[in-house]
Each structure stands twice: as C-alpha cells, then as structure tokens.
Short mmCIF file of C-alpha atoms and ligand atoms in Angstrom, two decimals:
data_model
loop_
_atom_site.label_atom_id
_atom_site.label_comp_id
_atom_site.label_asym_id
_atom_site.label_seq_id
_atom_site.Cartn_x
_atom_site.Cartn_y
_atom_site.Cartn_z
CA UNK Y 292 -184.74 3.78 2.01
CA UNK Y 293 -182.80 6.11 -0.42
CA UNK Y 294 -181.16 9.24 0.50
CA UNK Y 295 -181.19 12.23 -2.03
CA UNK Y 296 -177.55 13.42 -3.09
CA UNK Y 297 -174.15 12.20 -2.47
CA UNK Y 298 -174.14 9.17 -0.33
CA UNK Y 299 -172.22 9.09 2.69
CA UNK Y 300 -172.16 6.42 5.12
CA UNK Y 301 -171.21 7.16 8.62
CA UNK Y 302 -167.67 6.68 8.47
CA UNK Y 303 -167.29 9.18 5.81
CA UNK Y 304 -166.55 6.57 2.88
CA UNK Y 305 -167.26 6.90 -0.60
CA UNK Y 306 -169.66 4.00 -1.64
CA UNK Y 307 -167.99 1.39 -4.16
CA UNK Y 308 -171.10 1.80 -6.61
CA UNK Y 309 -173.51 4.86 -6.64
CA UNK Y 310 -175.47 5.53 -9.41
CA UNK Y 311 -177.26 8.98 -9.55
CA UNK Y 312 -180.20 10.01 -11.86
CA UNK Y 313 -179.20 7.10 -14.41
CA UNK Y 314 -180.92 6.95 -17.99
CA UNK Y 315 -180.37 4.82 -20.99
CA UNK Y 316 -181.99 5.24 -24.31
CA UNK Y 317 -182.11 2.91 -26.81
CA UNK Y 318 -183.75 4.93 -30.04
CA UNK Y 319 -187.15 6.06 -28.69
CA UNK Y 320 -187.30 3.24 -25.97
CA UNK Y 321 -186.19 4.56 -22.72
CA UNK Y 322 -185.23 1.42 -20.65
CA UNK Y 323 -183.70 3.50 -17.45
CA UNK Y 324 -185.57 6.21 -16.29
CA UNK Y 325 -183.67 7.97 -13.71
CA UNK Y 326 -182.05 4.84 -11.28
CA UNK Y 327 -180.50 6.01 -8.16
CA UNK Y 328 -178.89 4.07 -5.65
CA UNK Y 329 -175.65 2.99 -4.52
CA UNK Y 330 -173.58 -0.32 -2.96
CA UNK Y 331 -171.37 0.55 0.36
CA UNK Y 332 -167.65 -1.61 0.20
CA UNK Y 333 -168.93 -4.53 1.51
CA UNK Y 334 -172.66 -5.29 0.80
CA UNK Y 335 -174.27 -7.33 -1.20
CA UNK Y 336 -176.83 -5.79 -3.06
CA UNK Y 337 -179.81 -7.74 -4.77
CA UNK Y 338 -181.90 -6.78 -7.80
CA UNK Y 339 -184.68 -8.23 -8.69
CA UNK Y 340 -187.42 -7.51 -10.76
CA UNK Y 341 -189.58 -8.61 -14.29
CA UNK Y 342 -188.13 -9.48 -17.50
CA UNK Y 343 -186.92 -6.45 -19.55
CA UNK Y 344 -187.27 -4.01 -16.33
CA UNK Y 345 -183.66 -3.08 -17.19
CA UNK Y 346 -181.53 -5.12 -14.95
CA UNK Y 347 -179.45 -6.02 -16.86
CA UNK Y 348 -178.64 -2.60 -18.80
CA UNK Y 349 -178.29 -1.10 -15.68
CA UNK Y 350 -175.68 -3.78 -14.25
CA UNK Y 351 -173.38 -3.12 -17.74
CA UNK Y 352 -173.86 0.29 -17.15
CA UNK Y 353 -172.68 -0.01 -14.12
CA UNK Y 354 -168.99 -0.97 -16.09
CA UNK Y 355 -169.75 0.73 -19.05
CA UNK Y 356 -170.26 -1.75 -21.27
CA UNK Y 357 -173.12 -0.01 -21.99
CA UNK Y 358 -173.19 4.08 -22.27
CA UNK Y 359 -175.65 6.08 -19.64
CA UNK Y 360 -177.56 8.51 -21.76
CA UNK Y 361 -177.58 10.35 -19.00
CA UNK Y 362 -176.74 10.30 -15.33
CA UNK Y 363 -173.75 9.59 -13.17
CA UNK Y 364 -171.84 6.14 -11.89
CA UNK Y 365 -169.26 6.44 -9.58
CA UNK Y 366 -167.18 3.61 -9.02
CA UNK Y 367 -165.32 4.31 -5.54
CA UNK Y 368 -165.87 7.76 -5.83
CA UNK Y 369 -164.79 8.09 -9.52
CA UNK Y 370 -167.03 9.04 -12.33
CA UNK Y 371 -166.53 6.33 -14.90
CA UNK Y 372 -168.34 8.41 -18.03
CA UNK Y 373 -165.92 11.15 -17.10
CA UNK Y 374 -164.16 11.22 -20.67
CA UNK Y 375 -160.70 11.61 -18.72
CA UNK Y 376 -161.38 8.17 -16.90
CA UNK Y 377 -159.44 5.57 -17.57
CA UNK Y 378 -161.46 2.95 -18.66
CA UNK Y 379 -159.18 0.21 -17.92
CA UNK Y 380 -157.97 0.58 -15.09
CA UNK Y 381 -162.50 1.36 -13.57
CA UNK Y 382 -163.12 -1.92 -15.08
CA UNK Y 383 -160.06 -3.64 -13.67
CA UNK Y 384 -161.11 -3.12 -10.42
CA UNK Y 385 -165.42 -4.96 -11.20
CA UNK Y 386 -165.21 -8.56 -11.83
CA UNK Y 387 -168.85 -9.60 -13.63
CA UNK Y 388 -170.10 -12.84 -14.24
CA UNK Y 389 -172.85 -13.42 -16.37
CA UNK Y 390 -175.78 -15.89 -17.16
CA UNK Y 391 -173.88 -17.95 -19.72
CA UNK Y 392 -170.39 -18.73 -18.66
CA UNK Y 393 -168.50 -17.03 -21.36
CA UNK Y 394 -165.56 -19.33 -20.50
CA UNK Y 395 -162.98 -19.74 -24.08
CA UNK Y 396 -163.77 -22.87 -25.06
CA UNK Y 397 -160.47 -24.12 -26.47
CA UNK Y 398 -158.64 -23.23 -23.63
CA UNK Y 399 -158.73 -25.51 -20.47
CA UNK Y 400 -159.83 -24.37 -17.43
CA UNK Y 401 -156.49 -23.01 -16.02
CA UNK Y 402 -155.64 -21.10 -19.13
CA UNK Y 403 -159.21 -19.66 -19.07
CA UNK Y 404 -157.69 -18.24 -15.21
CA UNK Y 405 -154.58 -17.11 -16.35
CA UNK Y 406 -155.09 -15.56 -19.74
CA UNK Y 407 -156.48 -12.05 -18.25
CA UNK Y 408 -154.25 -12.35 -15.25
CA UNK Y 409 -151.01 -12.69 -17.54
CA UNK Y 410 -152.35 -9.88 -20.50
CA UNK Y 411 -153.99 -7.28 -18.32
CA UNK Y 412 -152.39 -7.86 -15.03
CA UNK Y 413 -148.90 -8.55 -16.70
CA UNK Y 414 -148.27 -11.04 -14.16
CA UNK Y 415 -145.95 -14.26 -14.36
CA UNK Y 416 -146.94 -17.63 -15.80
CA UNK Y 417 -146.16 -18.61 -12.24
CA UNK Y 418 -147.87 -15.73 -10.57
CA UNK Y 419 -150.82 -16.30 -12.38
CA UNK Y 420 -150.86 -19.99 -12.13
CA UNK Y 421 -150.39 -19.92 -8.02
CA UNK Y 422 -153.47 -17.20 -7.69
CA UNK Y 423 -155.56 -19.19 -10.24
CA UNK Y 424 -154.79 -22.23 -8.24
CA UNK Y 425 -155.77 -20.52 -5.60
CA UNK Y 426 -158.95 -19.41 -6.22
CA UNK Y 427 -160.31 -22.78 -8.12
CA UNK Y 428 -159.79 -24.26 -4.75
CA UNK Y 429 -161.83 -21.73 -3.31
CA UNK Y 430 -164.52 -22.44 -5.61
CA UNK Y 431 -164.05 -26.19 -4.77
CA UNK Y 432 -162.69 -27.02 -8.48
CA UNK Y 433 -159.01 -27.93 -7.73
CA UNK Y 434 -158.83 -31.23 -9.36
CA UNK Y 435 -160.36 -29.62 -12.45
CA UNK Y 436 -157.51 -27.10 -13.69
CA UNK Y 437 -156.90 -29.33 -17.38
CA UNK Y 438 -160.58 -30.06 -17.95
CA UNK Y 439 -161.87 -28.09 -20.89
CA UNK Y 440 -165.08 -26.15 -20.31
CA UNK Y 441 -167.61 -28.65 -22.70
CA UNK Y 442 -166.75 -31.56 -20.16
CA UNK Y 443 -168.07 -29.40 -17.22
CA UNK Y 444 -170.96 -29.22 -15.82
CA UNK Y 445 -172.78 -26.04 -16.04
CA UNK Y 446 -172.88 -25.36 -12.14
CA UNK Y 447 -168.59 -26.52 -12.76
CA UNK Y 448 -168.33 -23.64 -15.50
CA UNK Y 449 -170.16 -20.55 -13.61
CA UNK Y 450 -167.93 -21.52 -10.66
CA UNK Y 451 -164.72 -21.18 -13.04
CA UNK Y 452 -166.00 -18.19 -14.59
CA UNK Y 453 -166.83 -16.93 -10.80
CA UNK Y 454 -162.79 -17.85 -9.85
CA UNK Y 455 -161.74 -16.53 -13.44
CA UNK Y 456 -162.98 -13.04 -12.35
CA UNK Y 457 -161.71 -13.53 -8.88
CA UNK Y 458 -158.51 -14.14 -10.33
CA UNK Y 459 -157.77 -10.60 -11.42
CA UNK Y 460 -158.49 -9.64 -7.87
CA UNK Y 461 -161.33 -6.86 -8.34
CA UNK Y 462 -162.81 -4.66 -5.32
CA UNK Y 463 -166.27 -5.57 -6.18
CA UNK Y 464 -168.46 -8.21 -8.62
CA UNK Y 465 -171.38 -7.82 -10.70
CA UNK Y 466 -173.60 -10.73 -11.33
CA UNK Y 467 -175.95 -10.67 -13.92
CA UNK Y 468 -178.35 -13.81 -13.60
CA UNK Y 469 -175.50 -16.25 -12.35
CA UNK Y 470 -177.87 -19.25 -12.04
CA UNK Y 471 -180.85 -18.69 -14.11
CA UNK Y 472 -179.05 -21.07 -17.31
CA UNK Y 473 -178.62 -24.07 -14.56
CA UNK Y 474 -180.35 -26.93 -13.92
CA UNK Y 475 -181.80 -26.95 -10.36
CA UNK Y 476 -179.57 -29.30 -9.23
CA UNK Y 477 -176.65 -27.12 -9.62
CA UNK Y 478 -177.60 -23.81 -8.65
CA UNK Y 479 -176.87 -24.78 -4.90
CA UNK Y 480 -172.89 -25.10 -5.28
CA UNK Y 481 -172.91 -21.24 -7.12
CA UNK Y 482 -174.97 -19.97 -4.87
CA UNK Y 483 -172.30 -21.44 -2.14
CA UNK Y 484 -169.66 -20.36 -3.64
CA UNK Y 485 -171.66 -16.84 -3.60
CA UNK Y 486 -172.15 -16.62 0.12
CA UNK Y 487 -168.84 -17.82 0.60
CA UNK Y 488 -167.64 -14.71 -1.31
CA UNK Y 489 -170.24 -12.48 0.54
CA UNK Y 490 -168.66 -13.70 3.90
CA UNK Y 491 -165.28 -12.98 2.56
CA UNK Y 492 -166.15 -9.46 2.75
CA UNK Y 493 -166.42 -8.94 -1.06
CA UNK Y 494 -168.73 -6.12 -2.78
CA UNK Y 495 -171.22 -7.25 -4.67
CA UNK Y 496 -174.32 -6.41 -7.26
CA UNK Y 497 -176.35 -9.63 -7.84
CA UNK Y 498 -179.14 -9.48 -10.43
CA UNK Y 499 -180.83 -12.57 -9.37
CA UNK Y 500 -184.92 -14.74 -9.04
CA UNK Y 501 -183.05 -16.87 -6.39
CA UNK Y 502 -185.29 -14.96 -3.07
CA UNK Y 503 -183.74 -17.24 -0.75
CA UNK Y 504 -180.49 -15.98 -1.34
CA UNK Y 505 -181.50 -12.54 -1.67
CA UNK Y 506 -182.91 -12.99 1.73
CA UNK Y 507 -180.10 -14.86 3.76
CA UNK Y 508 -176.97 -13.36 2.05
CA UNK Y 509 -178.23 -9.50 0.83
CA UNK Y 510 -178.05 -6.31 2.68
CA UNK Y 511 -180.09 -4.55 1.00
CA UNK Y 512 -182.82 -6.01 -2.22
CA UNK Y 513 -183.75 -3.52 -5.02
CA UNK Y 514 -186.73 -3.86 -6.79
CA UNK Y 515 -187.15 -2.74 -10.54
CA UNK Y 516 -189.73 -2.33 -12.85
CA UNK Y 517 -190.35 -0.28 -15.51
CA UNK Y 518 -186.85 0.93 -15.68
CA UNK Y 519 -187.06 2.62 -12.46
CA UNK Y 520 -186.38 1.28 -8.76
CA UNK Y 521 -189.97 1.12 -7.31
CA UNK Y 522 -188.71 -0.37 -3.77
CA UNK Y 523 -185.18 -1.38 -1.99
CA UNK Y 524 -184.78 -2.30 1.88
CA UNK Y 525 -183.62 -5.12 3.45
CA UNK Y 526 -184.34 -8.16 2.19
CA UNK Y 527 -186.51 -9.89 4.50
CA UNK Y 528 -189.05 -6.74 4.84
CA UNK Y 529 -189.01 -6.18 0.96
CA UNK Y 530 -190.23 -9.65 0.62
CA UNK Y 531 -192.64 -10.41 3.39
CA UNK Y 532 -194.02 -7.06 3.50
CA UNK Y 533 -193.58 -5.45 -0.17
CA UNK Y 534 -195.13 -1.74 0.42
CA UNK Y 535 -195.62 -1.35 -3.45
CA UNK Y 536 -198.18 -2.92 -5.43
CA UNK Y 537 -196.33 -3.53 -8.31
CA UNK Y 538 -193.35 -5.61 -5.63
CA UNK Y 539 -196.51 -7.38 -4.27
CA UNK Y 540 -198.09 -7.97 -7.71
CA UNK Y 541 -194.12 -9.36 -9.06
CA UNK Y 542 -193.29 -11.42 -5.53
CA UNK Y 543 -197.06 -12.67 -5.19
CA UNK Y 544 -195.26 -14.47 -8.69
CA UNK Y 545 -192.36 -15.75 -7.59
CA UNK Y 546 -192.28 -16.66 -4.37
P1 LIG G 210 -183.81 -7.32 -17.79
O1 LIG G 210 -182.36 -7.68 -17.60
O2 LIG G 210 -184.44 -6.73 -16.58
O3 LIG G 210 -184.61 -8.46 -18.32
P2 LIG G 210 -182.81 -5.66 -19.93
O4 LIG G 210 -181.96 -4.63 -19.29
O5 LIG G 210 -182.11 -6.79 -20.59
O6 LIG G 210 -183.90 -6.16 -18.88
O7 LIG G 210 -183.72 -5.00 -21.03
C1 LIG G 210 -184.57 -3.90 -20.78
C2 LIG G 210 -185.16 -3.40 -22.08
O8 LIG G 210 -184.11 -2.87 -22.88
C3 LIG G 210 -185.84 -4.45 -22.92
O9 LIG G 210 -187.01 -3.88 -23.44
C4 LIG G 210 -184.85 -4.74 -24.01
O10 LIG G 210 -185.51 -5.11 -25.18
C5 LIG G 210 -184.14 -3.42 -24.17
N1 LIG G 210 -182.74 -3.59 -24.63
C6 LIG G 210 -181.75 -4.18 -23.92
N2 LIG G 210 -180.59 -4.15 -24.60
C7 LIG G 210 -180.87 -3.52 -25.78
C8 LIG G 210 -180.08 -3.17 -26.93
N3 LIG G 210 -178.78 -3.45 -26.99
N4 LIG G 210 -180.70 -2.52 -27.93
C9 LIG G 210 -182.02 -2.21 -27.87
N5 LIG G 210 -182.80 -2.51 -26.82
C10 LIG G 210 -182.24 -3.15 -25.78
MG1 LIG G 211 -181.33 -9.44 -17.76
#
C-alpha cells in the first residue's frame, strides 16, 4: 500500500513518477482531491476506475498538459510545476499515447515518425528515418511506412502512434485509454505491442478497462473514484479480493 512522504525504494532511487497531495480545480468542481502515489523506473502501473473519476486529468497532469492546482509531480526526481523547469526538455523525456490516435493525417506513416524526431530531437533525415524504421518493426508495421493513416486500421494507427512516441526515445509512457476507440478484434495486437514494451523494461502509466492486462502485465493497479485513489496493490489481489466497497461495487461491473 502507499507510503507517506518521499518515496524511496530500496536501492535509494528516485521514482520516475510520484505525485504528492495532487489537486485540480476546474471552477468550483474539484476533480483531484489530493492523489498520491508514484511509478518506480520500470513498472507498469494501471489505473482504473469510473467515468469522470479523473483519470485522465490526472495522467495530463502528470506532463502538464494540464496545471495541478495544487500538489507536487516529480518526474525523476524533478518538480515539473517548479516555474524554473524546463518544460521541454520534462516532457521530452514521457511519451503519451492517447485514446484517439492523433496521428497527422496528411502525412504518411513514416513522416508521422520522423517529424518530432527531426524538429525536437534535431536529428538527421537519416537518423530519424533508421530509428523510426526501427521501431515500426517493433510494433510489427514495417511494410506500412508510406501508408497514410485513413487506410489503417485503427489497431494499425494506435500501434504507429505507440512507435511515433517511441521514436523520440522517452524514459517512461503514459497511456490514456489506448484501446477503448477499437474494435474488439484489434485491441489484442496493442495490447501486444504493450507487454512487449513492458518486457522491454519500459516505465509505464496505463489508464486502461482492459483487467486482463492489468492483471498479467501491471505491477501495481490503482483504483480511482471520486477524484481520489480509494485502493492500489497488485493487480491480482486488487481484483479478486477488492478491500473497498466502492472497488467491489466498480469491478463487480466490469469484470
Ligand atoms: P476520466 O478520465 O476518469 O473519465 P476525467 O479526468 O476526464 O475523468 O474527468 C474528470 C472530471 O473532470 C469530469 O467531471 C470532467 O467533466 C471534468 N473535466 C475534465 N476536463 C475538464 C476541463 N478541461 N474543463 C472542465 N472540466 C473538466
Ligand atoms: Mg479519461
């Protein structure tokens, strides 16, 4: 369960994502009320939890795309809402892939790779064409580098979008829903492509309704409701024996 304070794991390492007393206000409507809990280099954290519970917010938090009303977020020891921080280089580091692709549509699927790579990165047309190479093959989408996005599949586009992020080699993803806009069909090869990752030794926040995945690939499965984390553990205990009503009530649901 959580500790209280800084987080420390035993070898003394700062965690790649803690988040300490976290709010977020939008007008009168509180949607974060005090979220604490952090991601060691490494794991693969799962969140789950109802619609509108704040998952989301608090994943784009988590990069600032959204700003904390109050609270901390440390990325790798580093307090991102510090107004010395720069920005950039924090978000840089956090690939995120969301629900809907967000792929450019007019470019083809290697450009979509290399754009970032070339304007943030400053890398080489080369450069950026060997790692984007690279990683579509990892995402099993080699023979695909000139297809444009509209004559992909949808389970075709998250992967690019997955190896577009991977691209600008980040320490850690965020995942915000990855599968939930696919048919059924397709969520498999994502969530493959996932696990793959996980195995790879990447860091990773997954907001996610896919339990089986939560349960074979997590480390550790946060549940949220109400804007505040009612119950994390590991995976398999959360979900076959929930201690909170309100995880029973929401996996009694779902599963
Ligand atoms: P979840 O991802 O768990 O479904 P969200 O984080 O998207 O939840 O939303 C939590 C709550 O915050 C909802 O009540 C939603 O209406 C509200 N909310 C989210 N984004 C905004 C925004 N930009 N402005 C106002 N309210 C927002
Ligand atoms: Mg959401």
């Amino acid at each position: 369960m959580r500790s209280d304070g800084p987080h420390l794991d035993t070898s003394g390492a700062v965690p790649a994502i803690e988040v300490r007393d976290l709010h977020k206000r939008y007008g009168s409507n509180e949607v974060l009320k005090g979220i604490d809990f952090h991601v060691d280099a490494g794991q693969v954290v799962c969140v789950i939890g109802p619609s509108g519970s704040g998952k989301s917010t608090l994943l784009r938090c988590v990069n600032r795309l959204e700003e904390p009303t109050s609270g901390e977020v440390l990325i790798e020891g580093v307090d991102i809402c510090d107004p010395e921080v720069d920005l950039d280089a924090v978000r840089s580091r956090i690939g995120m892939v969301f629900q809907q692709f967000n792929l450019f549509p007019h470019l083809d699927v290697l450009k979509n790779l290399t754009l970032a790579q070339r304007s943030v990165r400053g890398r080489s047309k080369a450069e950026a064409v060997e790692v984007a190479r690279r990683n579509l093959a990892k995402v099993g989408l080699a023979d695909r580098e000139s297809a444009y996005p509209a004559h992909l599949s949808g389970g075709q586009q998250q992967r690019v979008a997955i190896a577009r992020a991977l691209s600008m080699e980040p320490d850690m993803m965020l995942f915000d829903e990855p599968t939930s806009a696919l048919d059924p069909e397709l969520v498999g090869d994502v969530l493959a492509v996932m696990k793959d990752l996980a195995s790879d030794g990447m860091t990773m926040m997954v907001v996610t309704h896919e339990m089986g995945f939560a349960r074979e690939v997590g480390d550790k499965l946060v549940f949220m409701d109400g804007g505040v984390v009612v119950e994390e553990g590991v995976p398999s205990e959360v979900l076959s024996s929930p201690t909170h009503e309100r995880t029973q009530a929401f996996l009694s649901k779902v599963l």
